[in-house]
XYZ file of C-alpha atoms in Angstrom:
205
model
C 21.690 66.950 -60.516
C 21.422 64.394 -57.610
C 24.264 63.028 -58.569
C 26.589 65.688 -58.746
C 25.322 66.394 -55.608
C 25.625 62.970 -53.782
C 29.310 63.501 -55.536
C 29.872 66.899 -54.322
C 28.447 66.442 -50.375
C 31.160 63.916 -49.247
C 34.044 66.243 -50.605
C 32.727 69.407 -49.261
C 32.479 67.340 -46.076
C 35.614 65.928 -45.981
C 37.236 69.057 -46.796
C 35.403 70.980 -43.708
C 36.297 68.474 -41.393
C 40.150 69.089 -42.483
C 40.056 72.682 -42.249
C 38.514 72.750 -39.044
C 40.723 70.320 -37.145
C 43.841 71.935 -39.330
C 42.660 75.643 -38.275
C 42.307 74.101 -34.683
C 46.127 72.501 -34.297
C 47.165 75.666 -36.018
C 45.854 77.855 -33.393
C 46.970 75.788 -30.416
C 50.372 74.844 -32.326
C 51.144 78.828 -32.088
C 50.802 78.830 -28.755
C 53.184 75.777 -28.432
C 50.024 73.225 -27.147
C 49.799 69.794 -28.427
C 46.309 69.835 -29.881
C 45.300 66.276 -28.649
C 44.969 68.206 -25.289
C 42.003 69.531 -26.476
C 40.358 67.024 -28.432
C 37.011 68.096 -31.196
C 34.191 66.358 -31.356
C 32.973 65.744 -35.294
C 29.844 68.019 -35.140
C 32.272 70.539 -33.922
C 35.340 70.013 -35.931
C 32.722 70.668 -39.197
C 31.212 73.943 -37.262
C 34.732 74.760 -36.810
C 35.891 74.801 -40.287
C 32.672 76.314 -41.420
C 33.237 79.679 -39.393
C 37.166 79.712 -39.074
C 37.403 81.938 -41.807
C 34.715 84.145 -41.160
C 36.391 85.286 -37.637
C 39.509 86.303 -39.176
C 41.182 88.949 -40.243
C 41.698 90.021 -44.080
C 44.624 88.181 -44.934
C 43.973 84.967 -43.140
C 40.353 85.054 -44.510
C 41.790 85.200 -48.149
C 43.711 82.064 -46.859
C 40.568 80.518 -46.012
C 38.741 81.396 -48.962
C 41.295 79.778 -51.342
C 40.645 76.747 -49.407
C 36.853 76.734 -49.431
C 37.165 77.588 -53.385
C 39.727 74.498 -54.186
C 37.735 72.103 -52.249
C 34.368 73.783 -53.925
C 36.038 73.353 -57.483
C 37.703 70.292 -56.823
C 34.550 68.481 -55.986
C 32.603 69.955 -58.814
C 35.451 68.832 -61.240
C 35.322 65.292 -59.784
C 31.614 65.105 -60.518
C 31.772 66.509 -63.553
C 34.583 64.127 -64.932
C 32.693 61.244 -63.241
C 29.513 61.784 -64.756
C 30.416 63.000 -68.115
C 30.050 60.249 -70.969
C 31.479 62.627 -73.733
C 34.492 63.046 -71.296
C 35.022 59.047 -71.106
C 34.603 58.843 -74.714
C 37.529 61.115 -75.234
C 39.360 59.011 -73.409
C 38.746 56.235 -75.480
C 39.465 57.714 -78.193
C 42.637 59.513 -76.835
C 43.879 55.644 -75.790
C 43.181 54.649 -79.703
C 45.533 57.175 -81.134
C 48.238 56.501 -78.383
C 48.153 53.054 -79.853
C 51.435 52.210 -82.079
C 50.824 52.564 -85.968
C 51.170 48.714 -86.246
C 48.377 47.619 -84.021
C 45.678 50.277 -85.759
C 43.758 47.444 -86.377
C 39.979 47.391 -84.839
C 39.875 46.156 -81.607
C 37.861 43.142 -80.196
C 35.374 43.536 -77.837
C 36.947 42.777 -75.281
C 40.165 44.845 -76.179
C 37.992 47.516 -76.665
C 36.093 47.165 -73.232
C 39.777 47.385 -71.323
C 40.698 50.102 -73.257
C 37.421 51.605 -72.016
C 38.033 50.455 -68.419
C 41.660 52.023 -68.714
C 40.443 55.412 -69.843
C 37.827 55.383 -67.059
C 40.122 54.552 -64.574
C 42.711 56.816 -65.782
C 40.514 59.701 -65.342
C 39.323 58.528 -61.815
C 43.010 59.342 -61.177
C 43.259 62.258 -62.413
C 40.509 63.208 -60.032
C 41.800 61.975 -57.047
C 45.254 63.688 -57.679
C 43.392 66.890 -57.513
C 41.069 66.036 -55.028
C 44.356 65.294 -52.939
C 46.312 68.450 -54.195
C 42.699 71.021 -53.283
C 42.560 68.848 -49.484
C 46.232 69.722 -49.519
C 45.230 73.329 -50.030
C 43.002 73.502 -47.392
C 45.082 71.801 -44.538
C 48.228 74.228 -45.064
C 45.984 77.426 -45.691
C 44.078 76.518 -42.505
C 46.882 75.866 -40.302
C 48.245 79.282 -41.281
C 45.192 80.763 -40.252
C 45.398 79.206 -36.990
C 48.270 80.407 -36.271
C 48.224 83.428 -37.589
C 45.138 83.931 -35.397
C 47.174 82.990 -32.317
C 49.686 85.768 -33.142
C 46.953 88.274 -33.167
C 45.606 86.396 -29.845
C 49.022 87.226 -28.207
C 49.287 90.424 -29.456
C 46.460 91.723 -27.822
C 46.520 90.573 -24.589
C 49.431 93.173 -24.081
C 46.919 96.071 -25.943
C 44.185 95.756 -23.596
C 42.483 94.025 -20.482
C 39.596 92.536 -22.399
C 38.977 88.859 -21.734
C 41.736 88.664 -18.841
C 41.023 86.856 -15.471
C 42.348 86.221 -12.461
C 42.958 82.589 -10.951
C 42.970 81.742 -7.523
C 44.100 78.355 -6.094
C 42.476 76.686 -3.129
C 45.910 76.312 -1.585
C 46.547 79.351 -0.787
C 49.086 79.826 -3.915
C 49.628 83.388 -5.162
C 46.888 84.025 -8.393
C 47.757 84.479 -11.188
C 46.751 86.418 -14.684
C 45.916 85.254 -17.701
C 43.621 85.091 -20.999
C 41.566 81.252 -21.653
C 42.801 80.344 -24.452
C 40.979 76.711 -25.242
C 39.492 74.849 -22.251
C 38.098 71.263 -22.149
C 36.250 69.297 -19.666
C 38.488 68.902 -17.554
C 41.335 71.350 -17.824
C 42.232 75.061 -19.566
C 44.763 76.669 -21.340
C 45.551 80.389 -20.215
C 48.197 82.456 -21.978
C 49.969 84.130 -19.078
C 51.866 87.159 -20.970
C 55.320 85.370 -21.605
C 53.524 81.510 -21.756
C 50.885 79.331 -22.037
C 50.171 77.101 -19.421
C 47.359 74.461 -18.268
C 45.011 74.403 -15.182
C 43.192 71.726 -14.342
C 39.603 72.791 -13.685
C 39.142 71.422 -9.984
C 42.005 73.438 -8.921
C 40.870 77.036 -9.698
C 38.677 78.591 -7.823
């Protein structure tokens, strides 16, 4: 049980991390803003792809949940294959019947420890194939999402006032409308109606 664990954790990880910074370029990517602008911290990135898909809407949530499920069943199938000694005996046996008719002679032991090694390694890649194919999953069903979610962001700013504010400039320049989209420490994105521009922090007021 540990083990499958201690198999599963770094997966599960690896796999939140992606969907969260995936969701997060999506999101910013529909509102044409380069995400290194607004940069994630780790911590955050994982909280992030932990509770993307429970703030969305039915169809990106589905997206979402195909995600979570291929990265839950991918890591579950990579400990199970790992750990499984009637599994690696298969393949030991599968690599004795591959071998031509001529050689079906028993194997020395140290034949028969490569053929072992083969088998084990063959199924280690095997796993990793999916493991890449389910991560795969996750980055284009989370980017989606993002963007998707950024649609729905634009849409209602023109439905209703919630969320709007209005900026005013030290300078004396005329203020202007928008909805915060992402801010940092130092600057914020606000989607203006037609656009989405950036403010830096110390010059709103």
């Amino acid at each position: 049980m540990l083990q499958t664990v201690l198999t599963v954790l770094p997966i599960v990880t690896a796999g939140l991390y992606l969907l969260g910074l995936t969701y997060h370029q999506g999101f910013l990517e529909g509102f044409g803003i380069e995400e290194t602008l607004f940069p994630l911290s780790v911590d955050r990135t994982l909280f992030q792809g932990f509770v993307a898909f429970l703030m969305l809407g039915a169809k990106p949530f589905a997206y979402s949940l195909i995600a979570a499920m291929a990265i839950f069943f991918t890591a579950i199938l990579a400990a199970v294959i790992s750990s499984n000694q009637r599994i690696r005996n298969w393949g030991h046996s599968l690599a004795i019947k591959l071998r031509p008719p001529s050689t079906a002679k028993p194997l020395s032991e140290d034949a028969s420890k490569w053929v072992d090694k083969s088998g084990t390694l063959a199924i280690y890649l095997i796993v990793a194939f999916l493991i890449y194919l389910g991560l795969l999953v996750v980055a284009l069903a989370a980017t989606k999402s993002g963007k998707e979610q950024a649609s729905r962001f634009i849409e209602s700013f023109s439905k209703n006032n919630e969320g709007i504010v209005t900026l005013h400039f030290p300078n004396g320049a005329t203020p202007v409308t928008g909805k915060p989209i992402f801010c940092g420490s130092s600057h914020c994105a606000y989607w203006l109606g037609t656009e989405a521009v950036l403010y830096n922090n110390a010059s709103v007021v």
